[in-house]
PDB file of C-alpha atoms in Angstrom:
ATOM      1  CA  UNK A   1       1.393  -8.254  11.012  1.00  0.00           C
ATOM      2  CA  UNK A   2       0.206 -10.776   8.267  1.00  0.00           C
ATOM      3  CA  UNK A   3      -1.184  -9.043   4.924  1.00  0.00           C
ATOM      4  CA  UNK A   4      -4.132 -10.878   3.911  1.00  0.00           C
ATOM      5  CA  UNK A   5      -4.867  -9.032   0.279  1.00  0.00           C
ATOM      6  CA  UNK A   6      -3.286  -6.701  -1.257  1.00  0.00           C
ATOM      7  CA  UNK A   7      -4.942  -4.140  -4.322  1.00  0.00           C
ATOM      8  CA  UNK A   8      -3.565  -2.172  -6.981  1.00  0.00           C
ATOM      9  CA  UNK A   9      -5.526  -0.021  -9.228  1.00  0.00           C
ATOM     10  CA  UNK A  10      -3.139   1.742 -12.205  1.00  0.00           C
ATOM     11  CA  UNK A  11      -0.278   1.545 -10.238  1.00  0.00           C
ATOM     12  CA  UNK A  12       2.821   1.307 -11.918  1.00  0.00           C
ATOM     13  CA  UNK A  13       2.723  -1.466 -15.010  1.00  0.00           C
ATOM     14  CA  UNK A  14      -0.588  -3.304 -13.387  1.00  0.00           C
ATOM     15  CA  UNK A  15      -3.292  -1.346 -15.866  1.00  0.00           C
ATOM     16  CA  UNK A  16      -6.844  -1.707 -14.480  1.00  0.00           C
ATOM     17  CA  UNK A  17      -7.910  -3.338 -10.775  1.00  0.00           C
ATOM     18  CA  UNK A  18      -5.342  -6.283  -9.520  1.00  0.00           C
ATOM     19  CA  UNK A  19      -5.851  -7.751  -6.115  1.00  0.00           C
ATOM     20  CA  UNK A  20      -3.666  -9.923  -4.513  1.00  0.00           C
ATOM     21  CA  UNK A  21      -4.704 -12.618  -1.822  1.00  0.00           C
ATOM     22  CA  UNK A  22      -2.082 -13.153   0.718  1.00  0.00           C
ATOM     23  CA  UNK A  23      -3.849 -14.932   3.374  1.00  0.00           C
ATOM     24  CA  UNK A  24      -1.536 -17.936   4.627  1.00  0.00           C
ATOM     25  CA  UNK A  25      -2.631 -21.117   4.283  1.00  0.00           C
ATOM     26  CA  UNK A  26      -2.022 -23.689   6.726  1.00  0.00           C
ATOM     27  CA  UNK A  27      -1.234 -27.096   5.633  1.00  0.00           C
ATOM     28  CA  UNK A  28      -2.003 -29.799   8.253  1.00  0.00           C
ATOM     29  CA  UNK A  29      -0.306 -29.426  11.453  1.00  0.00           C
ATOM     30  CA  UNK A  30       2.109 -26.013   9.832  1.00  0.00           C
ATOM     31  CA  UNK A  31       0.970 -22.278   9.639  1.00  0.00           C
ATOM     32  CA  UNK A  32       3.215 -21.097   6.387  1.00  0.00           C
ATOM     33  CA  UNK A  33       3.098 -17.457   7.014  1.00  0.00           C
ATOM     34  CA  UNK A  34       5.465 -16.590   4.275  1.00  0.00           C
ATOM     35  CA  UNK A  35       4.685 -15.227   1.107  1.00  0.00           C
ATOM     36  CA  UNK A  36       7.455 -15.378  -2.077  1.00  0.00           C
ATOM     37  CA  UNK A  37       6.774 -14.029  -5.195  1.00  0.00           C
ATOM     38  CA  UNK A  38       9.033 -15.483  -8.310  1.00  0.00           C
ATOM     39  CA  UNK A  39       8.646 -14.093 -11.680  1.00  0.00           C
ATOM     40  CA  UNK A  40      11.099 -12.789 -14.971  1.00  0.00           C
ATOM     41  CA  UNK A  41      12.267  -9.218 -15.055  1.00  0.00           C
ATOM     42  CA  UNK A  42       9.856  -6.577 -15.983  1.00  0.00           C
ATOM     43  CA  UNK A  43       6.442  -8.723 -14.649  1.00  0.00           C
ATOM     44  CA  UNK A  44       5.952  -6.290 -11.806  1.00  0.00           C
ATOM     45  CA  UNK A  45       7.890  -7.838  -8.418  1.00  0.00           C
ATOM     46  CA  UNK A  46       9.867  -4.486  -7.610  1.00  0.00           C
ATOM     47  CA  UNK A  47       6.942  -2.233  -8.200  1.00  0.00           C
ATOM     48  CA  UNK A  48       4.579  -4.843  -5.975  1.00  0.00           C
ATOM     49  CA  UNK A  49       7.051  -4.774  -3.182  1.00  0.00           C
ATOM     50  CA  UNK A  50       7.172  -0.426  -3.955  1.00  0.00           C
ATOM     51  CA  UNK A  51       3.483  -0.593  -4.025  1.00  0.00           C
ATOM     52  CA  UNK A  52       3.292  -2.320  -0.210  1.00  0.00           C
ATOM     53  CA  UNK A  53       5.845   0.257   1.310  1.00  0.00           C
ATOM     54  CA  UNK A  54       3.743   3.426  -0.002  1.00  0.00           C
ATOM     55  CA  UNK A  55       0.687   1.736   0.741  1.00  0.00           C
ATOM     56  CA  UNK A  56       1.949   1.596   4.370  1.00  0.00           C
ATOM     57  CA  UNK A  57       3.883   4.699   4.441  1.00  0.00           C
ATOM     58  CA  UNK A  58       3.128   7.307   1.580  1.00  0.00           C
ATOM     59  CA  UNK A  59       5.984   9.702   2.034  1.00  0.00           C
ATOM     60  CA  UNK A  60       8.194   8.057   4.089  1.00  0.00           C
ATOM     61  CA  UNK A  61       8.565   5.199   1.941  1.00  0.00           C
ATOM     62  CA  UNK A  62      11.156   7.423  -0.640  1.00  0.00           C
ATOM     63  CA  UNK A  63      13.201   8.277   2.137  1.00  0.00           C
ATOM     64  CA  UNK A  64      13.068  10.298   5.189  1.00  0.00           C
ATOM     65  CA  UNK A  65      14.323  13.384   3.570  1.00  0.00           C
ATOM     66  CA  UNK A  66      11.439  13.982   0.472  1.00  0.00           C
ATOM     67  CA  UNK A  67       9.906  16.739   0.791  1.00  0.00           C
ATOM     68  CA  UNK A  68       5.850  17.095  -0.182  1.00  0.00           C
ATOM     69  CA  UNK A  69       5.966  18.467  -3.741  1.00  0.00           C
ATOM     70  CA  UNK A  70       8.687  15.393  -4.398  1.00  0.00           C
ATOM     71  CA  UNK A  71       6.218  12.809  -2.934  1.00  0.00           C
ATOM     72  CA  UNK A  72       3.437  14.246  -5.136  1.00  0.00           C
ATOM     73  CA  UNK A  73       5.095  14.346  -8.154  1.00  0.00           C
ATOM     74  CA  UNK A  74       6.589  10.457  -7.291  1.00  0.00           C
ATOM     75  CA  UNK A  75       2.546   9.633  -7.346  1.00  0.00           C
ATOM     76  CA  UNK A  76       1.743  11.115 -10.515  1.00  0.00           C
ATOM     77  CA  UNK A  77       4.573   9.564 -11.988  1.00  0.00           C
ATOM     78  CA  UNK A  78       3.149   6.095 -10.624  1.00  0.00           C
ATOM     79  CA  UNK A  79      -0.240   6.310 -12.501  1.00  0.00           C
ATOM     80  CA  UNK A  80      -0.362   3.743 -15.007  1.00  0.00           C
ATOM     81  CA  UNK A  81       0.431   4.938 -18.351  1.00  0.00           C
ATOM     82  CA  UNK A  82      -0.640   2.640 -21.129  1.00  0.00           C
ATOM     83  CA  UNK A  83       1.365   1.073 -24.358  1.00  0.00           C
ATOM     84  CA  UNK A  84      -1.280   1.881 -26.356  1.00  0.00           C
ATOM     85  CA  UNK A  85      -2.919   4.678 -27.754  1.00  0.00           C
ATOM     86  CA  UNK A  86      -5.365   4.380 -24.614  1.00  0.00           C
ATOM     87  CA  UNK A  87      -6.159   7.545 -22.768  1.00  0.00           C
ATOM     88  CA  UNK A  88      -4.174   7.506 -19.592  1.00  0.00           C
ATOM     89  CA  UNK A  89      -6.239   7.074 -16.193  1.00  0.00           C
ATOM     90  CA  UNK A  90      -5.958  10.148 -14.199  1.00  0.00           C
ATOM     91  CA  UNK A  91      -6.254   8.365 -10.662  1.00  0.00           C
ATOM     92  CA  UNK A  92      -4.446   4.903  -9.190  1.00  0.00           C
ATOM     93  CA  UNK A  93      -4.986   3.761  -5.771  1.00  0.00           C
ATOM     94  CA  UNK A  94      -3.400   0.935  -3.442  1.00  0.00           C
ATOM     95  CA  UNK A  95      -4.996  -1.044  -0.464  1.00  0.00           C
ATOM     96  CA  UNK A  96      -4.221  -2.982   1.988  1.00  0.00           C
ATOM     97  CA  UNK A  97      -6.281  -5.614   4.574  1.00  0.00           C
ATOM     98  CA  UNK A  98      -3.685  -6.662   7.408  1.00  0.00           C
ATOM     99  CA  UNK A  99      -4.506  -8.237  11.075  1.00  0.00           C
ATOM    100  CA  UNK A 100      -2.430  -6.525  14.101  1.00  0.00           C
ATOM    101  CA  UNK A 101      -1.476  -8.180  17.056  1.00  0.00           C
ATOM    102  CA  UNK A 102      -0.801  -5.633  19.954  1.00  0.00           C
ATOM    103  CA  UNK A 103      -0.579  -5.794  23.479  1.00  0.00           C
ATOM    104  CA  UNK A 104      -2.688  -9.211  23.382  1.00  0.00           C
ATOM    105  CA  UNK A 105      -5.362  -8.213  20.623  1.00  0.00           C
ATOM    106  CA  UNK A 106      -6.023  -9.445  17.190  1.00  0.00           C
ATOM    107  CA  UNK A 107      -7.014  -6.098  14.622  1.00  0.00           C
ATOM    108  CA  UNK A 108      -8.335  -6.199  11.421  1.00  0.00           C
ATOM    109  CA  UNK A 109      -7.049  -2.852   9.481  1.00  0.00           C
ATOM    110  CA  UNK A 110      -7.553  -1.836   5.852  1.00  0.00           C
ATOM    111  CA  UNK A 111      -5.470   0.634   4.257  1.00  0.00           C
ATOM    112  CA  UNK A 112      -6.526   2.614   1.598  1.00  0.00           C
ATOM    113  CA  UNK A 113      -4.149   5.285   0.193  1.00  0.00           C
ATOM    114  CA  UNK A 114      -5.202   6.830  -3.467  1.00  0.00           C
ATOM    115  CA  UNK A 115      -4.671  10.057  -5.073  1.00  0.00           C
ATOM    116  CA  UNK A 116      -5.935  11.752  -8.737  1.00  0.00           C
ATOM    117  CA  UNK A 117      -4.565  14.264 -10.730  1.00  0.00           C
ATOM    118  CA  UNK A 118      -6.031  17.018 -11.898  1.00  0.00           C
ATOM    119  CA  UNK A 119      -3.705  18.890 -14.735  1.00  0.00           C
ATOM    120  CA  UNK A 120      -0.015  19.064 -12.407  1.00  0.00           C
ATOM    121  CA  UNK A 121      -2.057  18.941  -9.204  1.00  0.00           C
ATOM    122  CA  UNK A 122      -2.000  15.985  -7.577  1.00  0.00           C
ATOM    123  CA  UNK A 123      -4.763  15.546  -4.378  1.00  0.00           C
ATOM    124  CA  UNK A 124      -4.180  12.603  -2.375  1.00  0.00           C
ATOM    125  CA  UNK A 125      -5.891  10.705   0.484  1.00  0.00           C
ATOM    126  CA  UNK A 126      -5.375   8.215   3.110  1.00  0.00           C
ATOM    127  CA  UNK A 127      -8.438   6.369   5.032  1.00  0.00           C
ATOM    128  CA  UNK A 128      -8.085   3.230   7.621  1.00  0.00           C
ATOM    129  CA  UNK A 129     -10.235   1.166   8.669  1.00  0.00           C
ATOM    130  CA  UNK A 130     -10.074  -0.483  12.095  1.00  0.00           C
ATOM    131  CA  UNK A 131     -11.934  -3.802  12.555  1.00  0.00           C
ATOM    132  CA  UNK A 132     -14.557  -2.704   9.698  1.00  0.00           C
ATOM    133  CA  UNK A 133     -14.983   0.636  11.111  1.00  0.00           C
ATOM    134  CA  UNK A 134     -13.699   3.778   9.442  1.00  0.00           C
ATOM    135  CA  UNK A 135     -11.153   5.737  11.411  1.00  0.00           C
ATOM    136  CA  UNK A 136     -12.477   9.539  11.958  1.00  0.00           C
ATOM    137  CA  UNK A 137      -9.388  11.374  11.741  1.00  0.00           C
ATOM    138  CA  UNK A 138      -9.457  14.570   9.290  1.00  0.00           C
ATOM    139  CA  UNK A 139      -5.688  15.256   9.612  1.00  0.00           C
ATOM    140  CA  UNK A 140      -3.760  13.313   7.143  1.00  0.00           C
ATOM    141  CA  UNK A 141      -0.661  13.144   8.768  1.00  0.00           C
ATOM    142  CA  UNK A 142      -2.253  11.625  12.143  1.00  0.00           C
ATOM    143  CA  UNK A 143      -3.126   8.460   9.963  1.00  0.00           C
ATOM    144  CA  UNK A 144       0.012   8.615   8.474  1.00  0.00           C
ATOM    145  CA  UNK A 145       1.605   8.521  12.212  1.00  0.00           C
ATOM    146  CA  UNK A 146      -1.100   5.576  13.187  1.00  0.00           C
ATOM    147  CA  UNK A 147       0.301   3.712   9.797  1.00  0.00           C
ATOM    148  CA  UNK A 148       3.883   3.967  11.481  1.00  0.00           C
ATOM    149  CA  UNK A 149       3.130   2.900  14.763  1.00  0.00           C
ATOM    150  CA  UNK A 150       2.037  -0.327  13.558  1.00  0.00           C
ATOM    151  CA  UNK A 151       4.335  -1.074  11.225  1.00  0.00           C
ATOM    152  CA  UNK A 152       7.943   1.049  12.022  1.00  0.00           C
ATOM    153  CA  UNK A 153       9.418   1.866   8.276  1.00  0.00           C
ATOM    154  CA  UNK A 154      12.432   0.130   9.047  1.00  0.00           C
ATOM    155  CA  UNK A 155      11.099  -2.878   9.686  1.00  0.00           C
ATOM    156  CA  UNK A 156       9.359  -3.403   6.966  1.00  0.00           C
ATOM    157  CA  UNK A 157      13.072  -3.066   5.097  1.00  0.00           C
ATOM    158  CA  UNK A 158      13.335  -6.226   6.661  1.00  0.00           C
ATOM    159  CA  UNK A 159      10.508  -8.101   5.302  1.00  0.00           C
ATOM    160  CA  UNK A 160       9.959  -6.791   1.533  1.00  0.00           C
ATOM    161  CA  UNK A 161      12.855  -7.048  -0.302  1.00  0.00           C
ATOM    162  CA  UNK A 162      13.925  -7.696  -3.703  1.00  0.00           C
TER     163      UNK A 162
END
């Protein structure tokens, strides 16, 4: 799997639309497929690599035991809450655009997991796309199955890390 971008939208301390383009670059005869991020405390690293594990695995990314009401309440908690005296955003939202190699073939997928509140409701949503083509699946927890396949939670453990 090799991310190519990666987009927050009032996620954490990243207020308003960020996006992220992690496409390798090659330099002469060397593909450089790794991506390090260096920063001070407090600029956002930890919540980046947070925001890439619940992009990929909503639930499952706090730990195999959290229970639904837990995992909605974790999202809530995630919106972006200004320092000012700004209204709050009710809604935050992360995506992903990845290529897949399996069993010989190159995929294209795009990730997009957001959710709103509404009060102490909390509706959330998951939708992939598969080489530009939405994925017609109406039950939520079959995508969240197809996000595992690809990419096993424990392995990413061994990729992001802080």
């Amino acid at each position: 799997m090799i991310i190519q971008s990666f987009r927050l939208k009032d996620f954490g301390i990243y207020g308003g639309e960020h996006e992220f383009d992690l496409a390798p670059v090659p330099r002469g005869l060397f593909n450089r497929p790794v991506v390090l991020f260096n920063g001070k405390n407090g600029v956002g690293k930890t919540t980046f690599v947070e925001a890439v594990r619940l992009c990929l695995h909503g639930p499952v990314a706090l730990g195999p035991r959290i229970g639904q009401q837990e995992y909605l309440d974790h999202l809530a908690s995630r919106i972006h809450r200004p320092h000012s005296g700004m209204t709050p955003p009710s809604t935050s939202s992360l995506e992903m655009q990845f290529e897949h190699v399996g069993l010989g073939r190159r995929t294209q997928y795009r990730v997009l997991r957001r959710w709103k509140t509404h009060g102490r409701r909390v509706d959330h949503e998951v939708r992939i796309w598969e080489d530009g083509e939405l994925l017609d699946v109406d039950d939520q927890e079959q995508m969240e199955a197809l996000l595992r396949d690809l990419v096993p939670p424990g392995l990413v453990d061994l990729f992001f890390f802080d």
